[in-house]
Amino acid sequence: MNAKLARYFARPGRPQPLPLPLERLVIERCRSGNLQFKEALSLFECLLSSQHLRPSIRPFNSLLSVIPKTNHPDRHITVISLFNRLNRIRNRGVYPDFLTFGILIDCCCSVRRVDLGFCMLGQSLQAGCGVDTVMFNSLIKGLCAAKKIPDAAKLLAKMPLMGCAPSLFTYNTLIGCLCSNGNSRLGLELCHQMAKEGSCCKPDVVTYNTLIHGFCREGDAAVASRMFDGMISKGVVPDIFTYNILINSLCRQGDMHSAQKMVDEMVVKGVLPDVYTYNSLILGSLGVGDTHEAFRLYEELLGCGLQADVFTYTNLIHGCCQEGAFLRASDFLQEMITKEVMPNVATYNCLIHGLCAVGEWKRAIRVLGVMVNQGISPDVVTFNVLINSLCNNRITCEAEKLVSLMEERGVKPNVITYNALLHGYVLEDRLDDTINLYERMAQKGIEPNQYSYNTLINGYCKSGRISEALHLLEKMQRQGLKPNEVTIDIILDAFSNCEKPDEVQCIISKMEAFRKRVV
């Protein structure tokens, strides 16, 4: 392509049309919507290598704006690198403009280099290109991604001083960041502020959805409800996301009556429930123990022509396991596979947990095998449930094999894993192994918790090694862990058969004092 263009312009007397053929080709390819990463780089090289041509910044901007939209992992870094190369041909009259700097600022912020983004903002001002709201939006988005909320708020306040009015996107970005970090009340204050800025900055449905979701997540359903009423009174029409947020919140509270009322209201207003709506209702019904209603909702979902997803099936399998209906749970698992809804680790964990809860650890291990064969990697929860079940059934030898397997698969055992083993060893009266495991926890940097200490104290007491149990009790307190009712009962039970009355009375007094503090 390059050689052909060179031959074209090598002909004597050939005029240079505007825009140049290469520039026109680049711009057309960028507009096509199907320009791939490698082709974009090739076109960039063609522009750079056309020494006899005088390309404008326009085709370069087209390429720099398209590259970030590709799915290449290094797309943003590449744009920054290409910009540096572009700077080297300024002697050919190609200068970055307002659009170039805007693209660069966004790319810098996308790779968490907001500092470079500010440098680009400075360069844009220095070059006389100016700044605009879009540039500030990129910087605020970058600061929010880095959780530098105060800096983002300060930048928003400076925008009018730089001649840039904050847009709806500016406010929604900062409000979203505040709400996702547990500061929904500050987000609400910002919402009130934006409403005062003029008609172009009035809160929209995205603003309200963000705030409602934030308050629901923080457990302040009353404020979320008032926000819902407020948006309607201001003429902002709720969408499916608004209703789903509120319905999900009500279901999690167990208020199924209000949740169903909200569904009826949305249908009347022409907003039809989607699979997320039904998933919330199914989960809520299971939460209040109404498995029959959960299954009815599933049938209704299918009747509406909706496709159940992995969350639908996982919740239903969980409900079946709670009732001990493992055959039906297996049917749901098979149904989802048949419908090409692939189970995930949570789906299998529900089934494994349900089987272990009723002592069916052998079947649970078979499910683990099926899970691995399906190409789904067990996580720490999967292994912990199985290890705990084996230890409770005094089969620690098999539990130890599972610990080895999880380590082989790159899943790190945590304090829950070790607590299960500690408990299993104590049940089997393997105190030496219990002590060794406790010491191994420290070597691996795993901090024992209250359950760990209680288990080991119980092991010492069962073996009649009371003084060591008391020594461990003191160590537990030095670690900042207070004895609880379980600790106290273990110690008191151990001393109930002690033949030293004075010592017994002293210990009982101490334990009773601890009990009062616990209460």
Coordinates of C-alpha atoms in Angstrom, one line a residue, residues 175-493:
I175 CA -21.5 10.3 43.0
G176 CA -21.0 6.7 41.9
C177 CA -17.5 6.7 43.5
L178 CA -18.9 8.1 46.8
C179 CA -21.8 5.6 46.9
S180 CA -19.5 2.6 46.1
N181 CA -17.2 3.6 49.0
G182 CA -20.0 3.9 51.6
N183 CA -20.4 7.6 51.4
S184 CA -23.9 7.8 49.9
R185 CA -24.9 10.8 52.1
L186 CA -22.1 12.8 50.6
G187 CA -23.3 11.6 47.2
L188 CA -26.8 12.9 48.1
E189 CA -25.3 16.3 49.0
L190 CA -23.6 16.4 45.6
C191 CA -26.9 15.6 44.0
H192 CA -28.5 18.6 45.6
Q193 CA -25.6 20.7 44.5
M194 CA -25.8 19.6 40.9
A195 CA -29.6 20.4 40.9
K196 CA -28.6 24.0 41.6
E197 CA -26.2 24.3 38.8
G198 CA -28.8 24.7 36.1
S199 CA -31.1 22.6 33.9
C200 CA -28.2 20.9 32.0
C201 CA -27.1 19.3 35.3
K202 CA -30.3 18.1 36.8
P203 CA -30.1 14.5 38.2
D204 CA -31.2 11.8 35.8
V205 CA -32.2 8.2 36.3
V206 CA -28.6 7.1 36.5
T207 CA -28.0 9.6 39.4
Y208 CA -31.0 8.3 41.3
N209 CA -30.2 4.7 40.6
T210 CA -26.7 5.2 41.9
L211 CA -27.9 6.8 45.1
I212 CA -30.7 4.4 45.7
H213 CA -28.3 1.4 45.3
G214 CA -25.8 3.1 47.6
F215 CA -28.3 3.6 50.4
C216 CA -29.7 0.1 50.0
R217 CA -26.2 -1.4 50.2
E218 CA -25.6 0.7 53.4
G219 CA -28.8 -0.7 54.9
D220 CA -30.6 2.6 54.8
A221 CA -33.7 1.5 52.9
A222 CA -35.9 4.3 54.3
V223 CA -33.7 7.0 52.5
A224 CA -33.6 4.8 49.4
S225 CA -37.4 4.7 49.4
R226 CA -37.6 8.5 49.8
M227 CA -35.2 8.9 46.9
F228 CA -37.5 6.8 44.8
D229 CA -40.5 9.0 45.7
G230 CA -38.4 12.1 45.1
M231 CA -37.3 11.1 41.6
I232 CA -40.9 10.5 40.5
S233 CA -42.0 13.8 42.0
K234 CA -39.3 15.5 39.9
G235 CA -40.4 13.8 36.7
V236 CA -37.6 11.3 36.5
V237 CA -39.0 8.0 35.3
P238 CA -37.7 4.9 37.1
D239 CA -36.4 2.1 34.9
I240 CA -35.9 -1.6 35.3
F241 CA -32.6 -1.0 37.2
T242 CA -34.4 1.3 39.7
Y243 CA -37.1 -1.3 40.5
N244 CA -34.6 -4.2 40.6
I245 CA -32.4 -2.3 43.2
L246 CA -35.4 -1.7 45.5
I247 CA -36.9 -5.2 45.0
N248 CA -33.6 -6.8 45.7
S249 CA -33.2 -4.7 48.9
L250 CA -36.7 -5.7 50.1
C251 CA -36.1 -9.4 49.4
R252 CA -32.9 -9.3 51.4
Q253 CA -34.8 -7.8 54.3
G254 CA -37.3 -10.6 54.0
D255 CA -40.2 -8.2 53.2
M256 CA -41.6 -10.3 50.4
H257 CA -45.0 -8.6 50.5
S258 CA -43.5 -5.2 49.8
A259 CA -41.3 -6.7 47.1
Q260 CA -44.3 -8.2 45.3
K261 CA -46.1 -4.9 45.6
M262 CA -43.2 -3.2 43.9
V263 CA -43.3 -5.8 41.1
D264 CA -47.0 -5.2 40.6
E265 CA -46.4 -1.4 40.5
M266 CA -43.6 -1.7 37.8
V267 CA -45.8 -3.9 35.6
V268 CA -48.6 -1.3 35.8
K269 CA -46.2 1.3 34.7
G270 CA -45.1 -0.8 31.7
V271 CA -41.8 -2.0 33.1
L272 CA -41.6 -5.8 32.8
P273 CA -39.6 -7.9 35.3
D274 CA -36.4 -9.4 33.9
V275 CA -34.4 -12.4 35.1
Y276 CA -32.7 -10.3 37.8
T277 CA -36.1 -9.4 39.2
Y278 CA -37.0 -13.0 39.5
N279 CA -33.7 -14.0 40.9
S280 CA -34.2 -11.5 43.7
L281 CA -37.7 -12.8 44.4
I282 CA -36.5 -16.5 44.3
L283 CA -33.6 -15.7 46.7
G284 CA -36.0 -13.7 49.0
S285 CA -38.5 -16.6 49.1
L286 CA -35.8 -19.1 50.0
G287 CA -34.6 -16.7 52.7
V288 CA -38.0 -16.8 54.4
G289 CA -38.2 -20.5 54.0
D290 CA -40.9 -20.5 51.3
T291 CA -39.3 -23.0 48.9
H292 CA -42.7 -23.7 47.2
E293 CA -43.0 -20.0 46.2
A294 CA -39.4 -20.0 44.9
F295 CA -40.2 -22.9 42.6
R296 CA -43.5 -21.2 41.5
L297 CA -41.5 -18.1 40.6
Y298 CA -39.2 -20.2 38.6
E299 CA -42.1 -21.6 36.6
E300 CA -43.5 -18.1 36.1
L301 CA -40.1 -16.9 34.9
L302 CA -40.1 -19.6 32.2
G303 CA -43.7 -18.8 31.4
C304 CA -42.8 -15.2 30.6
G305 CA -40.3 -16.4 28.0
L306 CA -37.3 -15.5 30.1
Q307 CA -34.1 -17.7 30.3
A308 CA -33.0 -18.7 33.8
D309 CA -29.3 -17.9 34.4
V310 CA -26.6 -19.4 36.6
F311 CA -27.8 -17.4 39.6
T312 CA -31.4 -18.7 39.2
Y313 CA -30.3 -22.3 39.2
T314 CA -27.7 -21.8 41.9
N315 CA -30.4 -20.3 44.2
L316 CA -32.8 -23.2 43.4
I317 CA -30.2 -25.8 44.1
H318 CA -29.4 -24.1 47.4
G319 CA -33.1 -24.2 48.3
C320 CA -33.4 -27.9 47.4
C321 CA -30.3 -28.7 49.5
Q322 CA -31.8 -26.8 52.5
E323 CA -34.8 -29.1 52.3
G324 CA -32.7 -32.2 51.7
A325 CA -34.2 -32.6 48.2
F326 CA -30.9 -33.7 46.6
L327 CA -32.5 -35.5 43.8
R328 CA -34.3 -32.4 42.7
A329 CA -31.1 -30.4 43.1
S330 CA -29.3 -32.8 40.8
D331 CA -32.2 -32.4 38.3
F332 CA -31.7 -28.7 38.3
L333 CA -28.0 -29.1 37.8
Q334 CA -28.6 -31.4 34.8
E335 CA -31.2 -29.1 33.4
M336 CA -28.9 -26.1 33.5
I337 CA -26.1 -28.1 31.7
T338 CA -28.7 -29.2 29.1
K339 CA -29.7 -25.6 28.5
E340 CA -26.1 -24.6 28.2
V341 CA -26.2 -22.6 31.4
M342 CA -22.8 -23.5 32.8
P343 CA -22.6 -24.1 36.5
N344 CA -20.0 -22.1 38.4
V345 CA -18.1 -22.7 41.6
A346 CA -20.9 -21.3 43.7
T347 CA -23.4 -23.8 42.1
Y348 CA -21.3 -26.8 43.0
N349 CA -20.4 -25.3 46.5
C350 CA -24.2 -25.2 47.3
L351 CA -24.6 -28.8 46.4
I352 CA -21.4 -29.9 48.2
H353 CA -22.4 -27.9 51.3
G354 CA -25.9 -29.3 51.3
L355 CA -24.6 -32.9 51.1
C356 CA -22.0 -32.4 53.8
A357 CA -24.6 -30.8 56.1
V358 CA -26.5 -34.1 56.2
G359 CA -23.3 -36.2 56.5
E360 CA -23.3 -37.3 52.8
W361 CA -19.5 -36.5 52.5
K362 CA -18.9 -39.4 50.1
R363 CA -21.4 -38.1 47.6
A364 CA -20.0 -34.6 48.1
I365 CA -16.5 -35.8 47.1
R366 CA -18.0 -37.4 44.0
V367 CA -19.6 -34.0 43.2
L368 CA -16.1 -32.5 43.6
G369 CA -14.8 -34.9 41.0
V370 CA -17.7 -34.0 38.6
M371 CA -16.9 -30.3 39.2
V372 CA -13.2 -30.8 38.3
N373 CA -14.1 -32.8 35.2
Q374 CA -16.3 -30.0 34.1
G375 CA -13.2 -27.7 34.1
I376 CA -14.4 -25.7 37.2
S377 CA -11.7 -25.1 39.7
P378 CA -12.7 -25.6 43.4
D379 CA -12.0 -22.6 45.6
V380 CA -11.1 -22.4 49.3
V381 CA -14.8 -22.6 50.2
T382 CA -15.2 -25.9 48.4
F383 CA -12.3 -27.5 50.1
N384 CA -13.1 -26.0 53.5
V385 CA -16.7 -27.4 53.5
L386 CA -15.4 -30.9 52.6
I387 CA -12.5 -30.8 55.0
N388 CA -14.8 -29.7 57.8
S389 CA -17.2 -32.5 57.0
L390 CA -14.5 -35.1 57.0
C391 CA -13.0 -33.8 60.3
N392 CA -16.5 -33.8 62.0
N393 CA -16.8 -37.4 60.9
R394 CA -13.4 -38.2 62.4
I395 CA -11.8 -39.0 59.0
T396 CA -8.8 -36.6 59.3
C397 CA -6.6 -38.8 57.2
E398 CA -8.8 -38.0 54.1
A399 CA -9.1 -34.4 55.2
E400 CA -5.2 -34.1 55.1
K401 CA -5.2 -35.5 51.6
L402 CA -7.7 -32.7 50.6
V403 CA -5.4 -30.1 52.1
S404 CA -2.5 -31.4 50.1
L405 CA -4.8 -31.4 46.9
M406 CA -5.9 -27.8 47.5
E407 CA -2.2 -26.7 47.9
E408 CA -1.3 -28.6 44.7
R409 CA -4.0 -26.7 42.8
G410 CA -2.8 -23.4 44.1
V411 CA -5.6 -22.8 46.6
K412 CA -4.1 -21.5 49.9
P413 CA -5.6 -23.0 53.1
N414 CA -6.8 -20.3 55.5
V415 CA -7.6 -20.2 59.2
I416 CA -10.9 -21.9 58.6
T417 CA -9.1 -24.9 56.9
Y418 CA -6.7 -25.2 59.8
N419 CA -9.5 -24.8 62.4
A420 CA -11.3 -27.8 60.8
L421 CA -8.2 -29.9 61.1
L422 CA -7.5 -28.8 64.7
H423 CA -11.1 -29.8 65.6
G424 CA -10.7 -33.2 63.8
Y425 CA -7.4 -34.0 65.6
V426 CA -9.0 -33.1 69.0
L427 CA -12.0 -35.4 68.2
E428 CA -9.5 -38.2 67.5
D429 CA -7.5 -37.4 70.6
R430 CA -4.4 -36.6 68.5
L431 CA -3.1 -33.8 70.7
D432 CA 0.5 -33.9 69.4
D433 CA -0.8 -33.4 65.8
T434 CA -3.0 -30.6 67.1
I435 CA -0.1 -28.8 68.6
N436 CA 2.1 -29.4 65.5
L437 CA -0.6 -28.0 63.3
Y438 CA -1.0 -24.9 65.6
E439 CA 2.7 -24.3 65.3
R440 CA 2.6 -24.8 61.5
M441 CA -0.1 -22.1 61.3
A442 CA 2.3 -19.6 62.8
Q443 CA 5.1 -20.6 60.3
K444 CA 2.7 -20.0 57.4
G445 CA 1.7 -16.6 58.7
I446 CA -1.9 -17.6 59.6
E447 CA -3.1 -15.9 62.7
P448 CA -5.1 -18.3 65.0
N449 CA -8.5 -16.9 65.9
Q450 CA -10.8 -17.5 68.9
Y451 CA -12.0 -20.8 67.5
S452 CA -8.4 -22.0 67.1
Y453 CA -7.5 -21.2 70.7
N454 CA -10.8 -22.8 72.0
T455 CA -10.1 -26.0 70.1
L456 CA -6.5 -26.3 71.3
I457 CA -7.5 -25.4 74.9
N458 CA -10.2 -28.1 74.7
G459 CA -7.5 -30.6 73.4
Y460 CA -5.2 -29.8 76.4
C461 CA -8.1 -30.1 78.8
K462 CA -9.3 -33.5 77.4
S463 CA -5.7 -34.8 77.8
G464 CA -5.6 -33.5 81.4
R465 CA -2.9 -30.9 80.6
I466 CA -4.7 -28.1 82.4
S467 CA -1.7 -26.0 83.2
E468 CA -0.9 -25.8 79.4
A469 CA -4.5 -24.9 78.7
L470 CA -4.3 -22.0 81.2
H471 CA -1.0 -20.9 79.6
L472 CA -2.6 -20.9 76.2
L473 CA -5.6 -18.9 77.7
E474 CA -3.1 -16.2 78.8
K475 CA -1.5 -16.2 75.4
M476 CA -4.9 -15.8 73.8
Q477 CA -5.5 -12.7 75.8
R478 CA -2.1 -11.3 75.0
Q479 CA -3.1 -11.6 71.3
G480 CA -6.1 -9.4 72.0
L481 CA -8.6 -12.2 71.9
K482 CA -11.1 -12.4 74.8
P483 CA -12.4 -15.7 76.1
N484 CA -16.0 -16.3 75.2
E485 CA -18.7 -18.6 76.7
V486 CA -17.2 -21.6 74.9
T487 CA -13.7 -21.0 76.4
I488 CA -15.1 -20.5 79.9
D489 CA -17.2 -23.7 79.7
I490 CA -14.2 -25.7 78.5
I491 CA -12.1 -24.5 81.4
L492 CA -14.8 -24.9 84.1
D493 CA -15.6 -28.4 82.8

